[in-house]
Short mmCIF file of C-alpha atoms in Angstrom, two decimals:
data_model
loop_
_atom_site.label_atom_id
_atom_site.label_comp_id
_atom_site.label_asym_id
_atom_site.label_seq_id
_atom_site.Cartn_x
_atom_site.Cartn_y
_atom_site.Cartn_z
CA ASP A 1215 -7.68 187.31 -0.83
CA LYS A 1216 -4.40 186.51 1.44
CA THR A 1217 -2.42 185.64 -2.03
CA VAL A 1218 -3.59 188.44 -3.92
CA SER A 1219 -3.21 191.18 -1.11
CA LEU A 1220 0.85 189.62 -0.57
CA ARG A 1221 1.31 189.59 -4.29
CA LYS A 1222 0.09 193.63 -4.44
CA ASP A 1223 2.52 194.61 -2.16
CA LEU A 1224 5.63 192.57 -3.83
CA SER A 1225 4.33 194.14 -6.84
CA GLU A 1226 4.20 197.48 -6.01
CA MET A 1227 7.95 197.49 -4.32
CA HIS A 1228 9.45 196.05 -7.59
CA GLU A 1229 8.17 198.95 -9.13
CA TRP A 1230 9.34 201.73 -6.54
CA ILE A 1231 12.32 199.70 -7.05
CA THR A 1232 12.80 199.60 -10.24
CA GLN A 1233 11.52 203.21 -10.85
CA ALA A 1234 14.79 203.74 -8.09
CA GLU A 1235 16.78 202.34 -10.64
CA GLU A 1236 16.30 204.20 -14.05
CA GLU A 1237 16.18 207.14 -11.67
CA TYR A 1238 19.24 207.33 -10.18
CA LEU A 1239 21.31 204.39 -11.35
CA GLU A 1240 20.68 203.89 -15.70
CA ARG A 1241 20.18 207.32 -16.86
CA ASP A 1242 23.20 208.92 -17.85
CA PHE A 1243 24.52 211.53 -15.35
CA GLU A 1244 26.64 214.91 -17.00
CA TYR A 1245 27.87 217.54 -13.99
CA LYS A 1246 28.94 220.76 -16.47
CA THR A 1247 28.77 222.86 -13.31
CA PRO A 1248 29.43 222.68 -9.77
CA ASP A 1249 25.58 223.17 -8.63
CA GLU A 1250 24.75 219.80 -11.30
CA LEU A 1251 26.98 218.04 -9.51
CA GLN A 1252 26.08 219.31 -5.96
CA LYS A 1253 22.57 218.41 -6.85
CA ALA A 1254 22.93 215.23 -7.60
CA VAL A 1255 25.35 214.12 -4.49
CA GLU A 1256 22.42 215.92 -2.48
CA GLU A 1257 20.28 213.65 -4.64
CA LEU A 1258 21.70 210.23 -4.06
CA LYS A 1259 21.59 211.15 -0.40
CA ARG A 1260 17.85 211.30 -0.56
CA ALA A 1261 17.65 208.20 -2.80
CA LYS A 1262 19.80 206.33 -0.32
CA GLU A 1263 18.24 207.47 3.15
CA GLU A 1264 14.95 206.99 1.15
CA ALA A 1265 15.89 203.35 0.68
CA ILE A 1266 17.11 202.66 4.34
CA GLN A 1267 13.22 203.70 5.10
CA LYS A 1268 11.61 200.82 2.69
CA GLU A 1269 13.73 198.27 4.68
CA ALA A 1270 10.85 198.38 7.04
CA LYS A 1271 8.64 197.55 4.48
CA VAL A 1272 10.26 194.92 3.10
CA LYS A 1273 11.33 193.32 5.89
CA LEU A 1274 6.70 193.51 6.56
CA ILE A 1275 5.87 191.80 2.94
CA THR A 1276 8.82 188.82 4.21
CA ASP A 1277 7.05 188.33 7.61
CA SER A 1278 4.46 188.56 5.87
CA VAL A 1279 4.88 186.12 3.31
CA ASN A 1280 6.93 183.81 5.75
CA ASN A 1281 3.83 183.39 7.46
CA PHE A 1282 1.47 182.66 5.01
CA ILE A 1283 3.83 179.94 3.92
CA ALA A 1284 3.84 178.39 7.30
CA LYS A 1285 -0.47 178.22 7.29
CA ALA A 1286 -0.71 178.21 3.35
CA PRO A 1287 -0.59 174.20 1.57
CA PRO A 1288 2.35 173.86 0.03
CA ALA A 1289 0.56 174.11 -3.57
CA ALA A 1290 0.78 178.45 -3.31
CA HIS A 1291 4.89 178.01 -1.27
CA GLU A 1292 7.44 178.02 -4.16
CA ALA A 1293 5.71 181.30 -6.27
CA LEU A 1294 5.22 183.41 -3.59
CA LYS A 1295 9.13 182.09 -2.11
CA LYS A 1296 10.45 182.62 -5.43
CA GLU A 1297 9.23 186.36 -5.40
CA LEU A 1298 9.92 187.20 -2.46
CA ASP A 1299 13.64 185.73 -2.97
CA VAL A 1300 13.64 188.43 -6.09
CA LEU A 1301 12.02 191.48 -4.44
CA ILE A 1302 15.06 191.09 -1.02
CA THR A 1303 17.77 190.86 -3.81
CA SER A 1304 16.65 193.09 -6.01
CA TYR A 1305 16.49 195.55 -3.26
CA GLN A 1306 19.87 194.99 -1.95
CA ARG A 1307 21.03 195.03 -5.22
CA LEU A 1308 19.53 198.66 -5.26
CA CYS A 1309 20.98 199.84 -1.72
CA SER A 1310 24.67 198.21 -2.54
CA ARG A 1311 24.93 200.22 -6.31
CA LEU A 1312 23.33 203.99 -4.31
CA ASN A 1313 25.47 203.26 -1.62
CA GLY A 1314 28.00 203.08 -4.16
CA LYS A 1315 27.40 205.53 -6.55
CA CYS A 1316 26.49 208.32 -3.62
CA LYS A 1317 29.83 207.56 -2.21
CA THR A 1318 31.86 208.25 -5.55
CA LEU A 1319 29.99 210.91 -6.54
CA GLU A 1320 30.11 212.49 -2.64
CA GLU A 1321 34.79 211.01 -3.59
CA VAL A 1322 34.07 213.23 -7.19
CA TRP A 1323 32.68 216.96 -4.50
CA ALA A 1324 35.70 216.34 -2.42
CA CYS A 1325 38.29 216.08 -4.60
CA TRP A 1326 36.13 218.97 -6.45
CA ARG A 1327 36.42 221.21 -3.51
CA GLU A 1328 40.08 220.14 -2.52
CA LEU A 1329 41.03 221.68 -6.49
CA LEU A 1330 39.36 224.97 -5.58
CA SER A 1331 41.42 224.98 -2.13
CA TYR A 1332 44.85 223.58 -3.51
CA LEU A 1333 43.93 226.86 -6.74
CA ASP A 1334 43.29 228.93 -4.02
CA ALA A 1335 46.40 228.84 -2.30
CA GLU A 1336 48.52 228.53 -5.03
CA ASN A 1337 47.20 232.24 -7.19
CA LYS A 1338 47.51 233.79 -3.38
CA TRP A 1339 51.07 232.75 -3.91
CA LEU A 1340 51.04 234.45 -7.37
CA ARG A 1341 49.74 237.96 -6.72
CA GLU A 1342 52.22 238.13 -3.56
CA VAL A 1343 54.76 236.72 -6.49
CA GLU A 1344 53.04 239.69 -9.01
CA MET A 1345 53.59 242.51 -5.49
CA LYS A 1346 57.00 241.08 -4.81
CA LEU A 1347 57.76 242.34 -8.83
CA LYS A 1348 56.55 245.62 -8.50
CA THR A 1349 58.20 246.09 -5.31
CA THR A 1350 61.23 245.56 -7.32
CA GLU A 1351 60.70 247.11 -10.51
CA ASN A 1352 63.11 250.50 -10.42
CA ILE A 1353 64.47 249.67 -6.44
CA GLN A 1354 66.78 252.40 -5.42
CA GLY A 1355 70.05 251.90 -3.46
CA GLY A 1356 73.59 250.94 -2.89
CA ALA A 1357 74.23 247.18 -3.27
CA GLU A 1358 73.31 246.29 0.12
CA GLU A 1359 69.51 247.43 -0.33
CA ILE A 1360 69.18 245.65 -3.51
CA SER A 1361 70.85 242.74 -2.38
CA GLU A 1362 68.23 242.85 0.76
CA ALA A 1363 65.22 242.53 -2.65
CA LEU A 1364 67.29 239.51 -4.05
CA ASP A 1365 67.10 237.74 -1.48
CA SER A 1366 63.60 238.33 -0.75
CA LEU A 1367 62.32 237.50 -4.62
CA GLU A 1368 64.48 234.60 -4.32
CA CYS A 1369 63.01 233.50 -1.63
CA LEU A 1370 58.91 233.86 -2.31
CA MET A 1371 60.35 231.92 -5.29
CA ARG A 1372 61.43 229.10 -4.00
CA HIS A 1373 58.08 227.68 -3.27
CA PRO A 1374 57.16 223.92 -3.24
CA GLU A 1375 55.30 222.00 -6.63
CA ASP A 1376 53.61 220.42 -4.10
CA ASN A 1377 50.37 221.71 -4.49
CA ARG A 1378 51.31 222.06 -8.14
CA ASN A 1379 51.06 219.05 -8.31
CA GLN A 1380 48.61 217.68 -6.97
CA ILE A 1381 46.11 220.86 -9.14
CA ARG A 1382 47.60 218.88 -11.67
CA GLU A 1383 45.99 214.76 -10.51
CA LEU A 1384 42.94 216.31 -9.31
CA ALA A 1385 41.89 217.58 -12.03
CA GLN A 1386 43.00 214.85 -14.67
CA THR A 1387 41.45 212.79 -12.20
CA LEU A 1388 37.72 214.75 -12.16
CA THR A 1389 38.65 215.74 -16.31
CA ASP A 1390 39.24 211.58 -16.78
CA GLY A 1391 35.47 211.24 -15.69
CA GLY A 1392 33.37 213.69 -17.89
CA ILE A 1393 33.24 216.08 -14.57
CA LEU A 1394 33.76 219.57 -14.53
CA ASP A 1395 35.78 219.48 -17.27
CA GLU A 1396 35.19 222.12 -19.34
CA LEU A 1397 35.45 224.45 -16.28
CA ILE A 1398 38.81 223.16 -15.06
CA ASN A 1399 40.35 223.37 -18.52
CA GLU A 1400 39.74 226.76 -18.10
CA LYS A 1401 40.63 227.42 -14.29
CA LEU A 1402 43.67 225.95 -15.24
CA GLU A 1403 44.61 227.50 -18.43
CA LYS A 1404 44.60 230.93 -16.34
CA PHE A 1405 46.77 229.43 -13.59
CA ASN A 1406 48.78 227.29 -15.55
CA THR A 1407 49.44 230.66 -18.30
CA GLN A 1408 49.61 233.03 -15.62
CA TRP A 1409 52.10 230.90 -13.45
CA GLU A 1410 54.75 230.68 -16.21
CA GLU A 1411 54.67 234.36 -17.24
CA LEU A 1412 54.98 234.77 -13.51
CA GLN A 1413 57.90 232.55 -13.60
CA GLN A 1414 59.71 233.62 -16.35
CA GLU A 1415 59.27 237.43 -15.34
CA ALA A 1416 61.31 236.40 -11.42
CA MET A 1417 63.81 234.86 -13.67
CA ARG A 1418 64.63 238.62 -15.90
CA ARG A 1419 64.21 240.40 -12.47
CA GLN A 1420 66.54 238.30 -10.65
CA LYS A 1421 69.06 238.87 -13.11
CA SER A 1422 68.73 242.12 -12.99
CA LEU A 1423 68.77 242.84 -9.55
CA GLU A 1424 71.81 240.77 -9.82
CA GLN A 1425 73.58 243.32 -12.53
CA SER A 1426 72.38 245.95 -10.48
CA ILE A 1427 74.29 245.15 -7.97
CA GLN A 1428 77.11 244.08 -9.70
CA SER A 1429 77.01 247.90 -11.05
CA ALA A 1430 76.21 249.06 -6.61
CA GLN A 1431 79.33 247.23 -5.57
CA GLU A 1432 81.63 249.06 -8.64
CA THR A 1433 79.80 252.47 -8.12
CA ASP A 1434 80.76 251.97 -4.07
CA LYS A 1435 84.43 250.28 -5.02
CA THR A 1436 84.95 253.58 -7.31
CA LEU A 1437 83.33 256.29 -4.74
CA ARG A 1438 85.40 254.62 -1.81
CA LEU A 1439 88.44 255.16 -3.64
CA ILE A 1440 88.26 258.77 -4.35
CA GLN A 1441 87.10 259.34 -1.06
CA GLU A 1442 90.24 257.76 0.05
CA SER A 1443 91.66 259.78 -2.95
CA LEU A 1444 90.22 263.20 -1.38
CA ALA A 1445 90.75 262.51 2.07
CA VAL A 1446 95.03 261.84 1.74
CA ILE A 1447 94.50 264.99 -1.30
CA ASP A 1448 92.81 266.84 2.02
CA LYS A 1449 95.54 265.96 4.61
CA GLN A 1450 98.45 267.33 2.38
CA LEU A 1451 96.86 270.84 1.50
CA THR A 1452 95.93 270.95 5.35
CA ALA A 1453 99.86 270.21 6.28
CA TYR A 1454 100.35 272.66 3.75
CA THR A 1455 98.22 275.16 4.96
CA ALA A 1456 99.74 274.78 8.65
CA ASP A 1457 102.78 275.49 7.55
CA ARG A 1458 101.95 278.62 5.22
CA VAL A 1459 103.28 277.07 1.96
CA ASP A 1460 102.78 279.31 -1.41
CA ALA A 1461 100.37 277.32 -4.47
CA ALA A 1462 103.40 277.52 -6.24
CA GLN A 1463 105.45 276.13 -4.36
CA VAL A 1464 103.50 272.68 -4.49
CA PRO A 1465 102.67 270.30 -7.33
CA GLN A 1466 100.48 270.70 -10.19
CA GLU A 1467 98.18 268.02 -8.38
CA ALA A 1468 97.32 269.86 -5.34
CA GLN A 1469 97.62 273.85 -6.87
#
């Protein structure tokens, strides 16, 4: 009987739609690791593709039902037509929900990858700050050399806040949705702790270098005055020597 065959096809499609909804849309998902999140994205992509492939089956059932209705007595029309309309509505709703959830999870995955890229960039900068602090720890030289080291450190510390702001916003977006919250909080706590420590150390080092510059400048000034004084004395002594002046005949300081 054609009606039985058509109803069987309709029933099988209904069962597939219900199963897909239960498996991909009705379950509560928790994403605690990047692997779980990535796996969920891949599964939804496959489900979406499978649903798209079922379009041909739905169209075939639709054509078969419409062809039967065109030839069958009016009494058989209403029930089959109603079942077909329910099937088409359910199928379209499933495709729409799968597309929406797949798009959402892809955006979440992209958000996670973007967060990692910003963290990598900022951690690279923190390593540069750490190396700079080590190289300026016991710097030797005069005021000019110390000043160059200070300028270099201050230039490095004029790092824009943009990346750090992005990290906060992306992390907030993910953790608000319960996505990778434990992992993200762990990474952010480590990053923020190191950031604060290096910021404080950099401020202390800048102050220390400024004091070293001042001390070096004072030392340079003292040495310059000594050199000038020695040059005057040397000139006087040279003149005394040229005139064959006896030491007892010159002022005490010259003696």
